[in-house]
Amino acid sequence: MITIKDVAKKAGVSVGTVSNVINNIDIVSESTKRKVFKAIKELNFKPNIIARSLSKGKTDNIAIIVPEINNPFFPELIRGITDFLETKGYYAIIINTDNNAEKEEIFINGLNSFLVSGIIIAPADSKGKDFRVLSELKIPIVIVDRESDNLNDDTVIVNNHKGAYDAVNYLINCGHKIIIILCGSNHTKTAQNRYIGWRKAMEENNLFNDDYIYWGDFTIDSGYKMMDEVLKKFKKVDAVFASNDIIAIGAMQAIRENGLRIPEDISIIGFDDIYFSKLLSPPLTTIRQPVYEIGSMAAEILLKKIEGKSELKNICRYVIDGELIIRDSVAKKAGS
Amino acid sequence: MITIKDVAKKAGVSVGTVSNVINNIDIVSESTKRKVFKAIKELNFKPNIIARSLSKGKTDNIAIIVPEINNPFFPELIRGITDFLETKGYYAIIINTDNNAEKEEIFINGLNSFLVSGIIIAPADSKGKDFRVLSELKIPIVIVDRESDNLNDDTVIVNNHKGAYDAVNYLINCGHKIIIILCGSNHTKTAQNRYIGWRKAMEENNLFNDDYIYWGDFTIDSGYKMMDEVLKKFKKVDAVFASNDIIAIGAMQAIRENGLRIPEDISIIGFDDIYFSKLLSPPLTTIRQPVYEIGSMAAEILLKKIEGKSELKNICRYVIDGELIIRDSVAKKAGS
DNA sequence: ATGAAAGCGCTAACAA
DNA sequence: TTGTTAGCGCTTTCAT
């Protein structure tokens, strides 16, 4: 392995000077700089990042902790984060917890204070979990997409409550009355808030009914199972609000397999607007999250914290409005 | 930060002993071990991984380099890799190159020999690219899913040639004759080999025609555009072999928008069997790649190389057969 | 079984 | 402007 020492020897200067050169500390004379660069090139020297990190007491690594790498929402979020990070010379370590709070905990415990200099996390669970370890790490954290009772830090999140409220109101305005909600995991604030939005819209229109509520989790399978139960129990349902697009996809499959048509027999609306939603048949009406932008925002905020350009005291919540994307999965009833 | 030194002082032993304890080097007496563990617990000590890496000259980090995090195929591959890695105490750094060979190169150059102790890569490009840097890193590499002329190392890959050949033969056996191929990127061996498989089946049945060949890339948009052109040019096509499911999804959209039905008017078959394929309408007939298993295989091979349990001299190619999954996107013509 | 000390490659403070 | 050197926290060899 070529070290800074070899370069120094070859260039006929000291290690300190080489260090100054490779760190762009502009104090070195042009002529020595040239000599050093020449030696670096000839030896094909690459600074050892580990040694640098140990010496500096920080790394250029960021951890991104996501709950479900399989939901296309998260790869897109990751792209938003990493595209921004890369322009600033940071690497990302991506950790997939598979919605497993224990796994999440193990990883967080392994996240040594020196391994990463920042964390962007979409927590698997909203409660019960003890994030004290994270706070003790004393490294900047930004929370995205999901919130947790025990994690209090800068957050970038879509307005789940309003998005759900808008979605359900759209359904109601289209003339639907029996509107089922297929909730995500009760352990997430995301699902809870979307439920609250649904409930508010339903109550305001005197449509609320306890029986319309189904709790599951944010997977295709869960969407399928919940919808299957709905279809068994109700002779007639007008529409369903799926807590995310993944659930909607599962539900659509169940609806189809039961010989029902979308939207003629049942209307459905989703949440997220993942890439596949517009390609479904029928294309899914949904609430779009600007997920890529949420990712880059989170990255930008994190980097500001890391580089000390932002007050660490003030915890900010950035709440971004979703947007209703009307496609073909919701029927307009006569007179609506 | 609590260091090994603090622990040593508190336990009344030397740092060397503490090091032996935390590394499970069984030479320490039970009583000192107890003292050390007690101190570790009381101080909530976590070993500094950076320092350990520097000292040992290796890390427990693996880099996974994928070309398209947006294609659900890759998140699933990543899951296969990381699930295996985690059980062995390794972390994964995931790098998404967005099919950009330059970006890939920049990352690889940044991959310091000490930053990761192994690499699993699905190269963005099959030729032209100079992977000398990678070889010079002298760290174990495993190639997955895609191959490259300039990268010669252990490889885990599906039998693209045979998979395509099987797919097209299935189409032919169903009575189709005008079979278009929607190829992926000409820069990838994957696309090239699937093309060769198609060509072989077509030639063997005297069905080959130059006009049936469309080159694009492995994206939904590309699938859509290619299919659109096909539909403009041909008054009648029997079936299309899409080089992967993502292309198939785009093509299906184009077919639908042109007022044609699948499979009544046009049959289509894909490759990969990503999770969404069975949920399309109609569910997509395709060649399944055991992608999760390919991921864990790659991880297992890599770890063996890292831990020196395998001969680094012998380069192995593990070629795994895909499996034809028959669903509803291919019509059986009368008499077939 | 335990301790002392050298070193991993780099940065940064200080001296020259 | 350049050189020297003491760490960063840990592992590992060599004495004891």
XYZ file of C-alpha atoms (C1' of nucleotides) in Angstrom:
704
model
C 0.000 0.000 0.000
C 1.253 3.413 -0.990
C 1.172 5.846 1.906
C 1.629 9.505 2.404
C 5.138 8.685 3.567
C 6.105 7.159 0.241
C 4.799 10.204 -1.536
C 6.727 12.491 0.772
C 9.933 10.603 0.202
C 9.516 10.518 -3.550
C 8.647 14.206 -3.730
C 11.403 15.103 -1.330
C 9.077 16.861 1.098
C 7.569 16.112 4.483
C 4.396 14.201 5.192
C 2.807 17.330 6.561
C 3.241 19.042 3.252
C 1.751 16.139 1.379
C -1.172 16.190 3.767
C -1.664 19.864 3.107
C -1.611 19.287 -0.604
C -4.150 16.471 -0.660
C -6.411 18.427 1.646
C -6.287 21.561 -0.454
C -4.886 23.614 2.368
C -3.602 26.490 0.325
C -0.376 27.277 1.984
C 1.919 25.183 -0.162
C 4.031 26.836 -2.829
C 3.246 26.093 -6.452
C 6.543 24.373 -7.045
C 6.254 21.919 -4.146
C 2.652 21.330 -5.026
C 3.753 20.281 -8.479
C 6.353 17.937 -7.081
C 3.829 16.366 -4.765
C 1.202 15.917 -7.448
C 3.798 14.335 -9.674
C 4.760 11.841 -6.981
C 1.114 11.096 -6.237
C 0.461 10.373 -9.856
C 3.547 8.266 -10.375
C 2.868 6.170 -7.313
C -0.873 6.142 -7.943
C -1.405 7.136 -4.365
C -4.897 7.206 -2.857
C -5.287 8.545 0.660
C -6.453 5.996 3.179
C -9.870 7.105 4.229
C -9.915 5.012 7.356
C -6.771 6.624 8.673
C -8.081 10.029 7.785
C -11.337 9.338 9.566
C -9.593 8.149 12.679
C -7.398 11.166 12.703
C -10.152 13.644 12.019
C -12.640 11.989 14.273
C -15.258 11.930 11.558
C -16.114 10.152 8.353
C -17.830 11.096 5.152
C -20.325 8.313 5.516
C -24.006 8.782 6.002
C -26.335 6.018 7.063
C -29.715 5.746 5.421
C -32.043 3.493 7.339
C -35.174 2.446 5.471
C -37.889 0.041 6.557
C -38.704 -1.598 3.207
C -36.292 -1.523 0.331
C -38.860 -3.507 -1.621
C -41.376 -0.738 -1.763
C -40.276 1.319 -4.798
C -41.000 4.398 -2.766
C -37.773 3.902 -0.845
C -35.353 3.333 -3.714
C -36.625 6.605 -5.109
C -36.153 8.284 -1.741
C -32.641 6.857 -1.622
C -31.895 8.250 -5.058
C -33.006 11.668 -3.908
C -30.720 11.453 -0.907
C -27.657 9.971 -2.555
C -27.743 12.147 -5.648
C -27.453 15.135 -3.364
C -24.887 13.519 -1.109
C -22.617 12.563 -3.961
C -22.243 16.117 -5.124
C -20.803 16.868 -1.699
C -18.465 13.928 -1.494
C -20.369 11.809 0.975
C -21.035 8.113 0.746
C -24.201 6.435 1.849
C -24.535 3.225 3.760
C -27.987 1.876 3.141
C -29.586 -0.241 5.787
C -32.814 -2.072 5.202
C -34.629 -3.038 8.401
C -37.507 -4.908 6.772
C -39.859 -3.221 9.213
C -38.205 -5.132 11.967
C -37.700 -2.944 15.007
C -35.248 -5.391 16.540
C -33.132 -5.475 13.440
C -33.242 -1.710 13.390
C -32.011 -1.628 16.941
C -29.152 -3.999 16.259
C -28.030 -1.852 13.377
C -28.300 1.346 15.306
C -26.260 -0.158 18.085
C -23.643 -1.100 15.566
C -23.645 2.400 14.167
C -20.563 3.469 15.943
C -20.224 7.125 16.518
C -17.254 7.091 14.229
C -18.661 5.002 11.470
C -21.060 7.580 10.123
C -21.295 11.278 10.569
C -24.984 11.525 9.937
C -28.127 9.470 9.767
C -31.265 9.705 7.713
C -33.859 7.376 9.094
C -37.366 6.276 8.259
C -38.129 4.425 11.490
C -39.733 1.023 11.326
C -41.883 1.653 14.342
C -43.525 4.683 15.882
C -43.571 3.666 19.498
C -42.183 1.449 22.161
C -38.806 1.632 20.494
C -36.044 3.191 22.488
C -33.934 5.477 20.389
C -31.759 6.638 23.270
C -28.779 4.994 21.620
C -29.298 7.192 18.621
C -29.376 10.361 20.644
C -26.315 9.280 22.571
C -24.441 8.916 19.324
C -24.589 12.702 19.215
C -24.487 12.757 15.462
C -26.897 14.682 13.266
C -30.091 12.890 12.426
C -32.835 13.656 9.972
C -36.091 11.749 10.017
C -37.960 11.140 6.791
C -41.308 9.750 5.774
C -42.136 8.238 9.129
C -42.133 9.619 12.598
C -41.601 8.081 15.973
C -42.688 9.149 19.435
C -39.248 8.571 20.825
C -37.259 10.281 18.133
C -37.265 14.008 18.162
C -35.223 15.618 15.433
C -35.425 17.450 12.140
C -38.071 15.831 10.029
C -39.074 15.959 6.379
C -42.452 14.460 5.800
C -45.473 14.659 3.598
C -48.683 15.958 5.079
C -50.245 12.568 5.630
C -53.289 13.889 7.349
C -54.148 16.368 4.625
C -53.278 13.978 1.821
C -55.656 11.349 3.154
C -58.306 13.970 3.809
C -58.027 15.226 0.222
C -58.129 11.725 -1.202
C -61.258 10.786 0.712
C -62.956 14.065 -0.087
C -62.285 13.426 -3.749
C -63.950 10.048 -3.372
C -66.902 11.652 -1.615
C -67.194 14.357 -4.259
C -67.339 11.641 -6.868
C -70.452 10.379 -5.158
C -69.073 7.512 -3.067
C -70.440 6.809 0.376
C -69.296 3.435 1.612
C -65.591 4.130 1.689
C -63.362 1.483 3.194
C -59.923 2.373 4.526
C -57.115 -0.148 4.162
C -54.643 1.073 6.750
C -50.946 0.367 6.919
C -49.209 -0.765 10.048
C -50.734 0.520 13.259
C -47.175 0.849 14.518
C -46.476 3.752 12.197
C -47.507 7.336 12.598
C -47.809 7.459 8.838
C -50.655 4.972 8.849
C -52.204 6.590 11.894
C -52.246 10.025 10.332
C -53.671 8.800 7.075
C -56.363 7.109 9.102
C -57.113 10.353 10.903
C -57.420 12.170 7.589
C -59.850 9.548 6.327
C -61.826 9.715 9.531
C -62.108 13.467 9.488
C -63.432 13.533 5.937
C -65.850 10.734 6.682
C -67.174 12.320 9.862
C -67.625 15.702 8.266
C -69.866 14.058 5.728
C -71.681 11.804 8.170
C -70.256 8.777 6.435
C -68.116 7.438 9.241
C -68.540 3.839 10.245
C -66.301 1.719 12.442
C -66.774 -1.296 10.239
C -65.023 0.415 7.351
C -61.651 0.298 9.060
C -59.070 -2.374 8.299
C -55.586 -2.418 9.783
C -52.748 -4.302 8.108
C -49.321 -3.289 6.985
C -47.714 -1.576 4.030
C -47.337 -4.613 1.805
C -48.997 -5.966 -1.293
C -49.956 -9.141 0.528
C -51.603 -7.211 3.289
C -53.559 -5.144 0.781
C -54.715 -8.314 -0.886
C -55.786 -9.955 2.367
C -57.586 -6.935 3.726
C -59.506 -6.441 0.508
C -60.415 -10.084 0.426
C -61.967 -9.752 3.858
C -63.786 -6.608 2.855
C -65.286 -8.376 -0.118
C -66.395 -11.271 2.046
C -68.069 -9.042 4.589
C -69.733 -6.361 2.473
C -72.234 -7.053 -0.262
C -71.551 -3.579 -1.635
C -68.720 -1.118 -1.178
C -68.384 2.050 -3.207
C -64.717 2.815 -2.877
C -61.560 2.077 -0.975
C -58.857 4.378 0.247
C -55.621 2.416 0.326
C -53.076 3.773 2.745
C -50.371 3.483 0.127
C -49.992 2.379 -3.472
C -48.532 -0.956 -2.522
C -51.635 -1.787 -0.531
C -53.731 -0.532 -3.439
C -51.981 -2.913 -5.817
C -52.727 -5.863 -3.557
C -56.316 -4.726 -3.163
C -56.782 -4.316 -6.904
C -55.662 -7.864 -7.385
C -58.195 -9.114 -4.853
C -60.944 -7.065 -6.451
C -60.118 -8.429 -9.869
C -59.969 -12.007 -8.646
C -63.400 -11.577 -7.150
C -64.708 -10.751 -10.595
C -65.280 -7.086 -9.869
C -64.256 -4.232 -12.125
C -62.308 -1.107 -11.254
C -63.678 1.507 -11.203
C -67.113 0.378 -12.455
C -67.843 -1.783 -9.415
C -65.379 -0.428 -6.902
C -63.270 2.691 -6.997
C -59.848 2.831 -5.428
C -57.406 5.533 -4.539
C -53.853 5.178 -3.267
C -51.111 7.205 -1.628
C -47.460 7.803 -2.714
C -47.622 7.651 -6.494
C -44.845 5.162 -6.969
C -43.611 4.727 -10.486
C -45.740 1.688 -11.176
C -49.041 3.252 -10.242
C -49.547 4.983 -13.535
C -48.885 1.715 -15.332
C -51.489 -0.337 -13.554
C -54.697 -1.102 -15.257
C -56.514 1.018 -14.676
C -53.905 3.652 -13.889
C -54.207 4.416 -10.199
C -55.590 7.671 -8.871
C -53.431 8.572 -5.917
C -51.829 11.229 -3.739
C -48.365 11.993 -5.022
C -45.492 12.441 -2.621
C -42.565 14.342 -4.108
C -40.348 11.573 -2.814
C -37.175 12.385 -4.714
C -37.359 15.970 -3.497
C -38.058 14.838 0.055
C -34.880 12.807 -0.199
C -32.715 15.648 -1.388
C -34.209 18.007 1.167
C -33.382 15.580 3.923
C -29.839 15.234 2.612
C -29.393 18.965 2.396
C -30.607 19.503 5.937
C -28.390 16.749 7.220
C -25.308 18.117 5.539
C -25.987 21.543 6.967
C -26.124 20.030 10.415
C -22.982 18.022 9.846
C -21.063 20.960 8.569
C -22.267 23.049 11.446
C -24.041 25.562 9.292
C -27.299 25.069 11.040
C -28.357 25.485 14.630
C -28.611 22.050 16.135
C -30.883 23.364 18.830
C -33.843 24.223 16.636
C -35.693 21.166 15.560
C -37.590 21.751 12.357
C -40.458 19.844 10.849
C -40.793 20.292 7.118
C -44.255 19.213 6.095
C -44.782 18.941 2.386
C -48.175 18.789 0.778
C -48.999 15.866 -1.443
C -50.862 16.307 -4.681
C -53.969 14.552 -5.916
C -53.198 12.790 -9.193
C -56.408 11.891 -10.943
C -56.216 8.850 -13.172
C -58.761 6.163 -13.946
C -59.359 4.121 -10.831
C -62.148 6.246 -9.395
C -65.595 6.389 -10.964
C -67.694 9.521 -10.961
C -71.172 8.566 -9.958
C -74.125 10.164 -11.690
C -75.079 13.480 -10.192
C -71.722 14.072 -8.574
C -15.953 9.023 23.730
C -15.233 5.993 25.836
C -12.110 4.181 24.726
C -10.463 0.920 25.465
C -8.157 2.855 27.738
C -10.987 3.991 29.968
C -12.198 0.460 30.228
C -8.716 -0.771 31.079
C -8.310 1.785 33.810
C -11.717 1.107 35.306
C -11.187 -2.640 35.246
C -7.655 -2.311 36.519
C -6.116 -4.199 33.615
C -4.123 -3.315 30.536
C -5.510 -2.267 27.169
C -4.161 -5.418 25.599
C -6.275 -7.505 27.905
C -9.380 -5.502 27.120
C -8.650 -5.936 23.444
C -8.353 -9.672 23.935
C -11.658 -9.753 25.737
C -13.627 -7.821 23.146
C -12.123 -9.898 20.388
C -12.948 -13.167 22.040
C -9.350 -14.236 22.185
C -9.663 -16.939 24.743
C -6.597 -16.497 26.787
C -7.996 -14.259 29.484
C -8.840 -15.688 32.882
C -12.474 -15.833 33.893
C -12.034 -13.383 36.718
C -10.387 -10.662 34.627
C -12.914 -11.262 31.898
C -15.670 -10.556 34.392
C -13.987 -7.367 35.527
C -13.600 -6.198 31.969
C -17.170 -6.972 30.984
C -18.373 -5.137 34.044
C -16.388 -2.055 33.119
C -17.572 -2.217 29.523
C -21.138 -2.351 30.650
C -20.831 0.406 33.204
C -19.118 2.736 30.776
C -21.319 1.636 27.879
C -18.227 1.153 25.802
C -18.450 0.419 22.088
C -15.252 -0.352 20.214
C -14.338 2.182 17.581
C -14.638 0.414 14.283
C -12.528 2.913 12.405
C -9.594 2.422 14.711
C -10.011 -1.296 14.553
C -10.087 -1.210 10.779
C -6.967 0.894 10.592
C -5.167 -1.391 12.937
C -6.302 -4.589 11.288
C -5.896 -3.290 7.783
C -9.391 -4.334 6.824
C -12.981 -3.354 7.355
C -16.221 -5.213 7.615
C -17.738 -3.171 4.832
C -18.798 -4.527 1.499
C -19.665 -2.354 -1.459
C -22.608 -3.287 -3.606
C -22.608 -1.473 -6.913
C -25.849 -1.631 -8.853
C -26.771 0.080 -12.110
C -30.444 0.854 -11.453
C -31.833 0.972 -7.975
C -35.174 1.835 -9.540
C -35.633 -1.512 -11.177
C -37.185 -3.651 -8.403
C -34.917 -6.437 -9.509
C -31.994 -4.756 -7.778
C -33.554 -4.025 -4.396
C -34.404 -7.697 -4.254
C -30.844 -8.616 -5.222
C -29.611 -6.283 -2.509
C -31.844 -7.960 0.029
C -30.410 -11.310 -0.898
C -26.896 -10.010 -0.448
C -27.375 -8.020 2.732
C -29.489 -10.617 4.529
C -26.583 -12.994 4.147
C -23.958 -10.417 4.988
C -25.695 -9.337 8.159
C -25.571 -12.792 9.618
C -21.800 -12.581 9.321
C -21.399 -9.130 10.761
C -20.697 -7.243 7.578
C -22.211 -3.947 6.517
C -23.084 -3.016 2.982
C -22.477 0.244 1.236
C -24.869 0.479 -1.645
C -23.888 2.489 -4.668
C -26.295 3.254 -7.464
C -24.621 4.171 -10.723
C -27.785 4.914 -12.701
C -26.247 3.068 -15.641
C -23.679 5.776 -15.885
C -20.249 4.320 -16.569
C -18.526 7.558 -15.621
C -20.290 7.713 -12.317
C -19.354 4.113 -11.750
C -15.739 4.926 -12.415
C -15.727 7.848 -10.010
C -17.128 5.641 -7.299
C -14.720 2.860 -7.934
C -11.846 5.276 -7.806
C -13.131 6.472 -4.477
C -13.375 2.938 -3.203
C -10.218 2.999 -1.252
C -8.619 -0.305 -0.656
C -9.245 0.163 3.014
C -12.771 1.360 2.848
C -14.296 -1.918 1.849
C -13.024 -5.438 2.027
C -15.098 -6.741 -0.810
C -17.178 -5.672 -3.761
C -20.240 -7.090 -5.410
C -20.831 -5.370 -8.678
C -23.373 -5.426 -11.473
C -21.444 -3.347 -14.008
C -23.210 -0.579 -15.867
C -21.420 -1.279 -19.090
C -19.966 -4.334 -20.759
C -17.173 -2.777 -22.734
C -14.924 0.176 -23.161
C -14.822 0.580 -19.425
C -11.470 0.184 -17.809
C -11.699 -1.734 -14.593
C -7.977 -1.769 -13.947
C -8.517 0.316 -10.849
C -10.732 -2.382 -9.469
C -8.164 -5.090 -10.001
C -5.477 -2.930 -8.507
C -7.534 -2.614 -5.375
C -6.651 -6.264 -4.828
C -9.800 -6.881 -2.884
C -12.199 -9.708 -3.562
C -14.819 -9.012 -6.181
C -17.911 -10.886 -7.206
C -19.818 -9.959 -10.336
C -23.563 -10.428 -10.460
C -26.261 -10.179 -13.053
C -24.167 -8.444 -15.671
C -20.791 -9.180 -17.124
C -18.111 -7.019 -18.570
C -15.332 -7.776 -21.013
C -12.790 -6.046 -18.849
C -13.774 -7.559 -15.552
C -12.722 -11.078 -14.950
C -13.722 -12.502 -11.613
C -16.129 -14.827 -9.867
C -19.544 -14.370 -11.371
C -23.058 -15.364 -10.417
C -25.441 -14.981 -13.272
C -28.600 -16.358 -14.754
C -28.359 -18.229 -18.017
C -29.517 -15.370 -20.196
C -29.004 -17.192 -23.403
C -31.026 -20.217 -22.401
C -33.705 -18.158 -20.677
C -34.330 -16.128 -23.792
C -34.210 -19.228 -25.943
C -36.803 -20.935 -23.737
C -39.030 -17.879 -23.720
C -39.034 -17.545 -27.475
C -39.564 -21.241 -27.996
C -42.568 -21.055 -25.726
C -43.911 -18.261 -27.887
C -43.274 -20.308 -31.006
C -44.905 -23.367 -29.523
C -47.948 -21.271 -28.811
C -48.199 -20.649 -32.532
C -46.593 -17.229 -32.839
C -44.451 -16.367 -35.822
C -43.826 -12.648 -36.000
C -41.933 -12.276 -32.747
C -40.393 -8.900 -32.044
C -37.525 -8.572 -29.591
C -37.299 -5.469 -27.440
C -33.656 -5.509 -26.389
C -32.082 -3.797 -23.434
C -28.957 -1.726 -23.678
C -26.531 -2.842 -26.334
C -23.800 -1.967 -23.852
C -24.676 -4.898 -21.636
C -23.799 -8.512 -22.110
C -27.115 -9.327 -20.508
C -29.027 -7.752 -23.371
C -26.662 -9.219 -25.922
C -27.054 -12.746 -24.623
C -30.808 -12.515 -24.448
C -30.720 -11.322 -28.023
C -28.608 -14.309 -29.009
C -31.093 -16.650 -27.346
C -33.954 -15.062 -29.221
C -32.039 -15.233 -32.479
C -31.157 -18.873 -32.079
C -34.758 -19.885 -31.453
C -35.946 -17.771 -34.357
C -33.368 -19.130 -36.779
C -34.002 -22.717 -35.808
C -37.605 -22.190 -36.762
C -36.940 -20.170 -39.877
C -38.623 -17.206 -38.313
C -35.661 -14.873 -38.067
C -36.006 -11.403 -39.533
C -33.733 -8.426 -39.048
C -36.657 -6.063 -38.867
C -37.873 -7.673 -35.668
C -34.975 -6.341 -33.644
C -35.246 -3.217 -31.508
C -32.451 -1.982 -29.272
C -33.158 0.326 -26.348
C -32.342 0.128 -22.676
C -33.679 -1.526 -19.574
C -36.258 1.075 -18.659
C -40.009 1.386 -18.771
C -39.748 4.419 -21.015
C -37.564 2.597 -23.465
C -40.011 -0.310 -23.578
C -42.817 2.103 -24.244
C -40.967 3.889 -27.035
C -39.752 0.742 -28.762
C -43.216 -0.761 -28.717
C -44.680 2.412 -30.055
C -42.344 2.236 -33.036
C -43.129 -1.418 -33.569
C -46.814 -0.640 -33.683
C -46.262 2.138 -36.175
C -44.208 -0.017 -38.473
C -46.004 -3.359 -38.434
C -49.639 -3.851 -39.321
C -49.535 -7.162 -37.503
C -47.221 -8.643 -34.893
C -47.932 -11.884 -33.076
C -45.834 -11.539 -29.997
C -43.032 -9.645 -28.344
C -40.164 -10.893 -26.254
C -39.209 -8.106 -23.848
C -35.653 -8.310 -22.652
C -36.784 -7.697 -19.099
C -40.012 -7.153 -17.194
C -39.474 -3.427 -16.955
C -39.363 -3.170 -20.730
C -42.417 -5.417 -20.888
C -44.331 -3.071 -18.603
C -43.568 -0.118 -20.844
C -44.478 -2.110 -23.922
C -47.766 -3.233 -22.401
C -48.665 0.353 -21.798
C -47.967 1.241 -25.421
C -49.967 -1.715 -26.648
C -52.922 -0.767 -24.498
C -52.780 2.854 -25.554
C -52.900 1.745 -29.156
C -56.182 0.064 -28.443
C -54.807 -3.455 -28.678
C -55.504 -6.255 -26.222
C -53.031 -8.532 -24.474
C -52.875 -11.393 -25.250
C -55.760 -11.472 -27.755
C -54.080 -9.118 -30.231
C -50.467 -9.304 -29.122
C -48.754 -11.693 -26.747
C -45.881 -10.608 -24.585
C -43.294 -12.358 -22.460
C -40.744 -10.819 -20.123
C -37.601 -11.727 -18.243
C -36.747 -11.465 -14.506
C -40.105 -11.970 -12.800
C -39.977 -8.930 -10.612
C -42.568 -8.758 -7.906
C -44.937 -6.578 -9.882
C -45.138 -8.815 -12.911
C -47.699 -11.138 -11.452
C -49.858 -8.155 -10.535
C -50.055 -6.631 -13.964
C -53.107 -7.077 -16.024
C -52.838 -9.489 -17.505
C -50.281 -11.119 -15.221
C -47.049 -11.344 -17.157
C -45.628 -14.589 -18.449
C -41.889 -14.363 -17.894
C -38.601 -16.082 -17.167
C -37.961 -16.044 -13.441
C -34.540 -15.286 -12.103
C -34.005 -16.511 -8.541
C -32.690 -13.078 -7.737
C -32.714 -13.274 -3.955
C -30.777 -16.518 -4.126
C -28.340 -15.066 -6.642
C -27.729 -12.299 -4.130
C -27.039 -14.598 -1.231
C -24.848 -16.817 -3.376
C -22.779 -13.843 -4.415
C -22.464 -12.771 -0.801
C -21.435 -16.222 0.308
C -18.785 -16.489 -2.373
C -17.472 -13.050 -1.559
C -17.192 -13.798 2.140
C -15.330 -17.008 1.419
C -12.843 -15.037 -0.636
C -12.513 -12.386 2.025
C -11.969 -14.852 4.766
C -9.464 -16.678 2.666
C -11.391 -19.906 2.609
C -11.409 -20.019 -1.131
C -8.685 -20.092 -3.719
C -8.440 -16.660 -5.215
C -6.763 -18.065 -8.289
C -9.683 -20.044 -9.606
C -12.279 -17.855 -11.178
C -15.696 -19.460 -11.126
C -18.771 -18.698 -13.156
C -21.973 -19.821 -11.545
C -24.662 -19.916 -14.192
C -28.138 -20.419 -12.870
C -31.053 -21.471 -15.004
C -34.113 -19.304 -15.092
C -37.592 -20.764 -15.016
C -40.475 -20.167 -17.356
C -43.424 -18.814 -15.397
C -46.580 -19.141 -17.419
C -49.254 -16.583 -16.668
C -51.774 -14.873 -18.917
C -49.925 -12.584 -21.294
C -49.332 -15.143 -24.014
C -52.158 -16.503 -26.189
C -52.218 -20.041 -27.480
C -53.133 -19.941 -31.117
C -55.454 -22.542 -32.553
C -53.658 -25.707 -33.545
C -50.668 -25.099 -31.372
C -2.350 -14.833 31.884
C -1.099 -10.126 31.671
C 1.368 -5.791 30.543
C 4.113 -2.589 27.694
C 4.790 -0.596 23.584
C 5.101 -0.225 18.609
C 2.504 0.793 14.799
C -1.769 1.144 11.315
C -1.884 6.087 7.808
C -3.297 10.265 8.495
C -4.073 15.185 10.528
C -2.937 19.209 12.998
C -0.446 21.831 16.186
C 3.820 23.624 16.765
C 8.583 24.726 15.615
C 11.750 26.229 12.543
C 6.364 27.871 3.538
C 7.967 23.569 5.300
C 9.252 19.945 8.708
C 8.589 17.418 13.029
C 5.882 15.018 15.956
C 2.191 13.764 18.960
C -1.852 11.730 18.778
C -6.646 9.302 16.801
C -8.331 4.072 19.252
C -7.244 -0.171 18.386
C -4.462 -4.667 17.514
C -0.579 -7.422 18.088
C 3.968 -8.823 19.195
C 7.104 -9.528 22.644
C 8.402 -9.536 27.426
C 7.307 -10.676 31.861
